[in-house]
Tab-separated table of C-alpha atoms in Angstrom:
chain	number	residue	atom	x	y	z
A	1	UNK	CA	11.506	15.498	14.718
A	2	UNK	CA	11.906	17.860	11.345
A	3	UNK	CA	15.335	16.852	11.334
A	4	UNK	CA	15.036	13.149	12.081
A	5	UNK	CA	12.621	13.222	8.840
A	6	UNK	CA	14.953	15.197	6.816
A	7	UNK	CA	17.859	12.378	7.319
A	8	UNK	CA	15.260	9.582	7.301
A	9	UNK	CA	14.323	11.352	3.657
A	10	UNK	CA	18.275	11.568	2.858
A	11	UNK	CA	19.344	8.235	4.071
A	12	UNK	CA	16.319	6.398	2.297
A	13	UNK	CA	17.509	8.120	-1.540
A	14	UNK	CA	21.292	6.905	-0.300
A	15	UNK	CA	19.825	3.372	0.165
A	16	UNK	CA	17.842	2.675	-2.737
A	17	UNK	CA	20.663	4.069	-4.737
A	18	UNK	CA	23.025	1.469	-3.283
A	19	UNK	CA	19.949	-1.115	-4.052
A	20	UNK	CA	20.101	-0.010	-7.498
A	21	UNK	CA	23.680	-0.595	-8.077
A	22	UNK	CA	23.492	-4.027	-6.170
A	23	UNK	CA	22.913	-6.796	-9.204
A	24	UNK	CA	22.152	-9.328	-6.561
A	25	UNK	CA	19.604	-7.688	-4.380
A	26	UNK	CA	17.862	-6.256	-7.940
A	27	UNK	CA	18.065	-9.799	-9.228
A	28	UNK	CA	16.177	-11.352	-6.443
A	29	UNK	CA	13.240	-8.866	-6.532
A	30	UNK	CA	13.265	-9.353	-10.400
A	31	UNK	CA	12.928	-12.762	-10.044
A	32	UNK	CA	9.472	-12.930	-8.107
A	33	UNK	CA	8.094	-10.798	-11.182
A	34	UNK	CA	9.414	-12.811	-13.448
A	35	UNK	CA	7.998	-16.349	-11.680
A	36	UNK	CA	4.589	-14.603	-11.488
A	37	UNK	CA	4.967	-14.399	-15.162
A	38	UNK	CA	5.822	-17.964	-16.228
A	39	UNK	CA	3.120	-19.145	-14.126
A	40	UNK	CA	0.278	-16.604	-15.023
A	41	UNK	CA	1.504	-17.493	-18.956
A	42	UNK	CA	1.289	-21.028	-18.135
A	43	UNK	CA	-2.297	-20.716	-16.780
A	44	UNK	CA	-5.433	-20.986	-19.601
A	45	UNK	CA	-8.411	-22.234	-17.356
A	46	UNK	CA	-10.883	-19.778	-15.990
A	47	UNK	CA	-11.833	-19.434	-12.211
A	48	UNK	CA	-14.487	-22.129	-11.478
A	49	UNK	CA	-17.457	-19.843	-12.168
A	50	UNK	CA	-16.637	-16.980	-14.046
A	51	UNK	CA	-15.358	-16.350	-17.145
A	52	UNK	CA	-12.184	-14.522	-15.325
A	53	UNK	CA	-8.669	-15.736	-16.726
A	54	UNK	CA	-6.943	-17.771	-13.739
A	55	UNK	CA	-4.012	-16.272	-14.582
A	56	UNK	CA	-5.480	-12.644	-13.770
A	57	UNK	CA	-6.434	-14.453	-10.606
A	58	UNK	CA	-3.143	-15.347	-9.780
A	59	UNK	CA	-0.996	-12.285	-10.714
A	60	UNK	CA	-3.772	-10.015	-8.119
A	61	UNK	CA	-2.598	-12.819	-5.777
A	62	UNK	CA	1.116	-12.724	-6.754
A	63	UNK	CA	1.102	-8.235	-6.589
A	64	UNK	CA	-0.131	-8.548	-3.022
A	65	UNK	CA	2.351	-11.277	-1.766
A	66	UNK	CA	4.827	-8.960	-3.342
A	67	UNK	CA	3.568	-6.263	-1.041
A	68	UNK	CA	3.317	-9.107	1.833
A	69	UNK	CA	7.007	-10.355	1.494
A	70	UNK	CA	8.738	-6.989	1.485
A	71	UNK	CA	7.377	-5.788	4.437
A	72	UNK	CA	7.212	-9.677	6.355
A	73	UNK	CA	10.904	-11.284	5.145
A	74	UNK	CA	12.737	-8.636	2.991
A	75	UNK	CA	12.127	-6.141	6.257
A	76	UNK	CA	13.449	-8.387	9.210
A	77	UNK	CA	16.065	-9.355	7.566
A	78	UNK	CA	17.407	-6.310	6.583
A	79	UNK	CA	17.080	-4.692	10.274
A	80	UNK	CA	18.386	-8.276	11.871
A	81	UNK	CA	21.695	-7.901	9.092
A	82	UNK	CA	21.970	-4.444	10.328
A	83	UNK	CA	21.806	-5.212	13.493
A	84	UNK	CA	24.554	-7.807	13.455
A	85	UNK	CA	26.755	-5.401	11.887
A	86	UNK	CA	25.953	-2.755	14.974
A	87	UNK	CA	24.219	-0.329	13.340
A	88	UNK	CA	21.770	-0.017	15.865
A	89	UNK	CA	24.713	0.715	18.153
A	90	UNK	CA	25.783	3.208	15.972
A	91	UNK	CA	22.377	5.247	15.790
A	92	UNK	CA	21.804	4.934	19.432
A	93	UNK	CA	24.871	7.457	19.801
A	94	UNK	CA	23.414	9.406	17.636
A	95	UNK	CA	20.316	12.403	18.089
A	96	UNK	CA	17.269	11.369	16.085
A	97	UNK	CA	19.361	8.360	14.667
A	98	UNK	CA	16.871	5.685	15.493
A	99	UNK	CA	13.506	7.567	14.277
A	100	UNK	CA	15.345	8.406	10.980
A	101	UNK	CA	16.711	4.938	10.375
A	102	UNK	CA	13.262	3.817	10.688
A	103	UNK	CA	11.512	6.802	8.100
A	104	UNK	CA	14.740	5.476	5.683
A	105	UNK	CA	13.847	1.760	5.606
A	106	UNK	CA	9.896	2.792	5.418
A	107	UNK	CA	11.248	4.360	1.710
A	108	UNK	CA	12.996	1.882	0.870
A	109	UNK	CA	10.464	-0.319	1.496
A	110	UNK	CA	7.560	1.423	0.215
A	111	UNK	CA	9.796	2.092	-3.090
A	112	UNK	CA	10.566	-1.186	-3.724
A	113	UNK	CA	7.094	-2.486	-3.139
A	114	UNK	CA	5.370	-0.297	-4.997
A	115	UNK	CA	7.893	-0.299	-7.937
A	116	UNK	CA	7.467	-4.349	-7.687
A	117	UNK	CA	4.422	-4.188	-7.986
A	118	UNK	CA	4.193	-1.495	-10.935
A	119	UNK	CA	6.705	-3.900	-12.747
A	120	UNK	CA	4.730	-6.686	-12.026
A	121	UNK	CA	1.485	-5.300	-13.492
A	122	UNK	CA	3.132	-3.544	-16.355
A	123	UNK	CA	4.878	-6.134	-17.527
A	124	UNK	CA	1.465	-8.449	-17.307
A	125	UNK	CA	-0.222	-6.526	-19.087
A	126	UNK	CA	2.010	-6.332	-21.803
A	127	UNK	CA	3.675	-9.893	-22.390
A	128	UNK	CA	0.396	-11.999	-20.743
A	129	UNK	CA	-2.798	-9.696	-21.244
A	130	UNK	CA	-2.686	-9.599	-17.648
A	131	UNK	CA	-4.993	-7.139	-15.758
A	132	UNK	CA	-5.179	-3.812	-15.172
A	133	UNK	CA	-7.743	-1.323	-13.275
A	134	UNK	CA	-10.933	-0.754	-15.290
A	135	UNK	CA	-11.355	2.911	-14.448
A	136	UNK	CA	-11.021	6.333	-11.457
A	137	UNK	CA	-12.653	4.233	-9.251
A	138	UNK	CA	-10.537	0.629	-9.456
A	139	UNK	CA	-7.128	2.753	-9.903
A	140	UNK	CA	-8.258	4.212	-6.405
A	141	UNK	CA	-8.911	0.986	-5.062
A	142	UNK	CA	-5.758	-0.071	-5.875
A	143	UNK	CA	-4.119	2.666	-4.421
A	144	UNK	CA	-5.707	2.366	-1.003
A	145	UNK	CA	-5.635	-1.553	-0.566
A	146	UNK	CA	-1.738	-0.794	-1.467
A	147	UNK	CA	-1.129	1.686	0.660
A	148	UNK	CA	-3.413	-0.131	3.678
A	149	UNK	CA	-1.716	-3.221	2.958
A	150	UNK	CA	1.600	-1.947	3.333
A	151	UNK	CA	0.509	-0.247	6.827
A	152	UNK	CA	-0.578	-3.364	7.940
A	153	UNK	CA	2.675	-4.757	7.277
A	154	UNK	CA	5.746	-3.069	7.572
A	155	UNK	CA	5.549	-2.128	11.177
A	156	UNK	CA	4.843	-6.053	11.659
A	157	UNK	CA	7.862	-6.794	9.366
A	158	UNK	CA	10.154	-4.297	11.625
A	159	UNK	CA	8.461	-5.717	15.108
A	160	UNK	CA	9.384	-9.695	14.013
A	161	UNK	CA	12.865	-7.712	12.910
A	162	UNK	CA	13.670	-6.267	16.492
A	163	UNK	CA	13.114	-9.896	17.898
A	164	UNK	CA	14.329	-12.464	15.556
A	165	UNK	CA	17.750	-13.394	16.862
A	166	UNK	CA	20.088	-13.839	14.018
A	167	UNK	CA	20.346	-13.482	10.328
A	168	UNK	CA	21.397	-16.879	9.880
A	169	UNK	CA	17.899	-18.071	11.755
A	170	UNK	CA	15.312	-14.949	10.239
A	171	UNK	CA	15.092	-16.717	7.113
A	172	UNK	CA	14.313	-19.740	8.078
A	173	UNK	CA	11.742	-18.746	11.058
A	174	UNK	CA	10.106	-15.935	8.546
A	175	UNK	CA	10.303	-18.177	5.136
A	176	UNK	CA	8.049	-21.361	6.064
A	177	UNK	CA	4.280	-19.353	7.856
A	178	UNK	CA	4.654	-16.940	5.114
A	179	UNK	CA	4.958	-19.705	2.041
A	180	UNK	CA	2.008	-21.447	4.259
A	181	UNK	CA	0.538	-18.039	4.242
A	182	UNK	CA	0.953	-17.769	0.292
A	183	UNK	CA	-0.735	-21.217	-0.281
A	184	UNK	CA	-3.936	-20.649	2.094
A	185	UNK	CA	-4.615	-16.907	1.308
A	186	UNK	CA	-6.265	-17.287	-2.431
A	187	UNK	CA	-3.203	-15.752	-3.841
A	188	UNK	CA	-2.635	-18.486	-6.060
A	189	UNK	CA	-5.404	-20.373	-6.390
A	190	UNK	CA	-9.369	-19.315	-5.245
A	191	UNK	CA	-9.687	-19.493	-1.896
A	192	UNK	CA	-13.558	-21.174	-2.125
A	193	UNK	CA	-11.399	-24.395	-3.033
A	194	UNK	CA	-9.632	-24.954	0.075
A	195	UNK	CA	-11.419	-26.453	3.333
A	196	UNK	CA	-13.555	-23.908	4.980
A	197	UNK	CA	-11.705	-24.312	8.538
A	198	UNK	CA	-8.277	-23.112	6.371
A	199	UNK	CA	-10.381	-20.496	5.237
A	200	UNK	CA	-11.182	-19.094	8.396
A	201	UNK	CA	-7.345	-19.442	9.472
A	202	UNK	CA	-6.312	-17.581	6.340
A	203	UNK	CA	-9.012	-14.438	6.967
A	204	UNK	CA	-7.100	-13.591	10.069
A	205	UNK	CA	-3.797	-12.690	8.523
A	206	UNK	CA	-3.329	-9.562	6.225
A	207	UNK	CA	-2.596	-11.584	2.827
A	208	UNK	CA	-5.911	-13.251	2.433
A	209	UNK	CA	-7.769	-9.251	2.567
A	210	UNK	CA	-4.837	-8.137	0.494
A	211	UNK	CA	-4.712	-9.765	-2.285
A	212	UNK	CA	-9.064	-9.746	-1.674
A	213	UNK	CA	-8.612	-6.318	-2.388
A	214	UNK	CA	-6.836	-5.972	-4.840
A	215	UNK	CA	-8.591	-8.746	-6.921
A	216	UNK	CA	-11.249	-5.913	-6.897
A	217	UNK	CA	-9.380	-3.628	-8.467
A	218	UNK	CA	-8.182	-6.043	-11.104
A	219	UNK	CA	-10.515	-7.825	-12.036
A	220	UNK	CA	-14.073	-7.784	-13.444
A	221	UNK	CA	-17.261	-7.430	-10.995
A	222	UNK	CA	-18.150	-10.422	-12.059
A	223	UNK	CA	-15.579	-12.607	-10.394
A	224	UNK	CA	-16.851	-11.721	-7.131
A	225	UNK	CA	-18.838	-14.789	-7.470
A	226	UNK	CA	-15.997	-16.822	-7.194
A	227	UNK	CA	-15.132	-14.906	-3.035
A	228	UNK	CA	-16.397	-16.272	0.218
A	229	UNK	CA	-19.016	-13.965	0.504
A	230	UNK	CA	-19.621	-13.869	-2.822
A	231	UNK	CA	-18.521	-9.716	-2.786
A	232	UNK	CA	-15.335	-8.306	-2.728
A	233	UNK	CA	-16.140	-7.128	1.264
A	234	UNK	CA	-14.137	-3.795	1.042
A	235	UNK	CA	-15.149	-2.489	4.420
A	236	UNK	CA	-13.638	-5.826	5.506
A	237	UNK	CA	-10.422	-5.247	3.870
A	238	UNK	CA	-9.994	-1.706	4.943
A	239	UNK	CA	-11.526	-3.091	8.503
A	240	UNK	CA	-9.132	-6.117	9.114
A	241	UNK	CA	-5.708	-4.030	7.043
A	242	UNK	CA	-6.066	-1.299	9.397
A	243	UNK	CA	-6.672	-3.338	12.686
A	244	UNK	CA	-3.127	-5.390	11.695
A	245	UNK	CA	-1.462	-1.505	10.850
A	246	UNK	CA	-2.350	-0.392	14.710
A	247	UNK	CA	-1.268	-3.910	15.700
A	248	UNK	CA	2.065	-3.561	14.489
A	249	UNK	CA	2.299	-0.237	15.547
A	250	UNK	CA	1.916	-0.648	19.062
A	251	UNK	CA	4.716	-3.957	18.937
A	252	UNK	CA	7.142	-2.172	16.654
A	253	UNK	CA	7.932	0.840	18.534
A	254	UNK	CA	8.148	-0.463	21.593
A	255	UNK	CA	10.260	-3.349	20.763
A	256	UNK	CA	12.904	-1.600	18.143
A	257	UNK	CA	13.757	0.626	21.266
A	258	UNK	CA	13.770	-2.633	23.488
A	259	UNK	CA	16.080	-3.782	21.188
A	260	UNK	CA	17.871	-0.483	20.643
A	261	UNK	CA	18.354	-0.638	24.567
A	262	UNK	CA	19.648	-3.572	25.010
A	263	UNK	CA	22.600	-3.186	21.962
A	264	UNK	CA	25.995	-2.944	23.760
A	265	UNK	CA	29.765	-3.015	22.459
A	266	UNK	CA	30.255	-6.371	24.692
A	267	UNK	CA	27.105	-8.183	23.335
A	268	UNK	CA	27.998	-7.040	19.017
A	269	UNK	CA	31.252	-8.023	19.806
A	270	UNK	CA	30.045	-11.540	21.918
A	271	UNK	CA	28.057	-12.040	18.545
A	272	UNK	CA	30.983	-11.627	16.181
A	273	UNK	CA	33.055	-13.999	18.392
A	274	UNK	CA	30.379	-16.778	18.162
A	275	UNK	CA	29.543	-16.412	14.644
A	276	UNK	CA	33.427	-16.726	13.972
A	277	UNK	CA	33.049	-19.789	15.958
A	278	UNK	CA	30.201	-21.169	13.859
A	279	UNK	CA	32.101	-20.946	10.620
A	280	UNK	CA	29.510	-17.457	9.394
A	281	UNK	CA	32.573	-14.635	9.857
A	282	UNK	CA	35.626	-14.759	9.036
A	283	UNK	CA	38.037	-15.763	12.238
């Protein structure tokens, strides 16, 4: 186990240096901070209320979908890619491959979230007088609703990975709950405006107690008023984050050896011939 840790550590630094040097994958992470900037600058109302900026609304919302869509589309798309290319093949031949490729995408994924997010806020604060924690006790906050809110995801990101069936098809079965998921959470707008029935759909997914969460780090007390309950419900976030982190859990491990299993030489090379087919390789 030391050792499968120790290359999970080693692999991870080898990825995000090859993330670093890739000028397309950079440019699309760069480009969610930046649209979260042109729309929080475009925003001047307050939330309905309060005398809280909507744009400080909306970039809390915008740094936890950041969180949300590493670990829900960035995630299963990387393992499906990798998958295609048989590198679960690869690791199955190998002692403690699978457990460290699994600790390596966990850094890279943590990295870039958290580094997203950083950016994100930084940069807010500086161009768009966007928010930042008010003191100890907000900058903790902020830390643990991260850190939660990446547990509840990533595991569920690498689960929907192991099962999706294609890369050519993840995007597209991943891209449209999650935008739905975007819309219907409060991440872009307050949540009290949409129909209480959406509301209730919205408070069973991860997003909504996200981005909850870390609108109470961000922003003033007072803008509680403008939440469901009319409080920022921590216990609930924590509660409901770390239900969704043992959820995903218990389907991820089980199903990336499932899937693990069931990789063969005949079925990565059936693959290749029928995406050759399709027109997506090279014949």
């Amino acid at each position: 186990m030391t050792n499968s840790w120790r290359a999970g550590l080693q692999r991870g630094g080898i990825e995000m240096r090859h993330l670093l040097r890739n000028g397309k994958e950079m440019s699309g992470h760069l480009t969610n901070v930046v649209v979260a900037l042109l729309v929080a600058a475009y925003l001047s109302d307050d939330v309905p209320g309060t005398q809280t900026p909507m744009a400080h609304l909306v970039l809390a919302g915008f740094a936890a979908y950041l969180l949300f869509q590493i670990g829900l589309i960035n995630l299963p798309q990387m393992l499906v890619t990798e998958r295609e290319e048989g590198a679960l093949l690869r690791l199955r031949a190998t002692p403690g491959g699978i457990p460290a490729y699994l600790v390596a995408k966990c850094v890279l994924v943590v990295v870039v979230a958290v580094g997203s997010v950083a950016l994100l806020l930084a940069a807010a604060a500086l161009l768009v007088d966007g928010p930042l924690p008010h003191g100890p006790a907000d900058w903790l906050t902020l830390l643990w609703v991260t850190t939660l809110g990446l547990l509840a995801v990533v595991p569920l990101g690498a689960a929907i990975g192991a099962v999706l069936p294609n890369p050519r098809e993840a995007l597209a079965l991943i891209m449209l709950p999650t935008m739905g998921l975007l819309v219907t959470s409060g991440t872009v707008f307050p949540i009290t405006s949409l129909p209480v029935p959406v509301q209730q759909v919205a408070a069973v997914f991860p997003l909504k107690w996200m981005a909850q969460g870390l609108r109470s780090a961000l922003l003033p007390d007072t803008a509680r008023t403008a939440e469901v309950a009319g409080s920022w419900e921590l216990p609930m976030v924590a509660l409901v984050l770390t239900a969704w982190a043992i959820l995903g859990f218990l389907l991820a491990v089980p199903l990336l050896r499932r899937a693990a299993r069931r990789e063969s030489g005949s079925r990565l090379s059936a693959r290749h011939r029928k995406a050759a087919q399709s027109g997506a390789l090279p014949t």
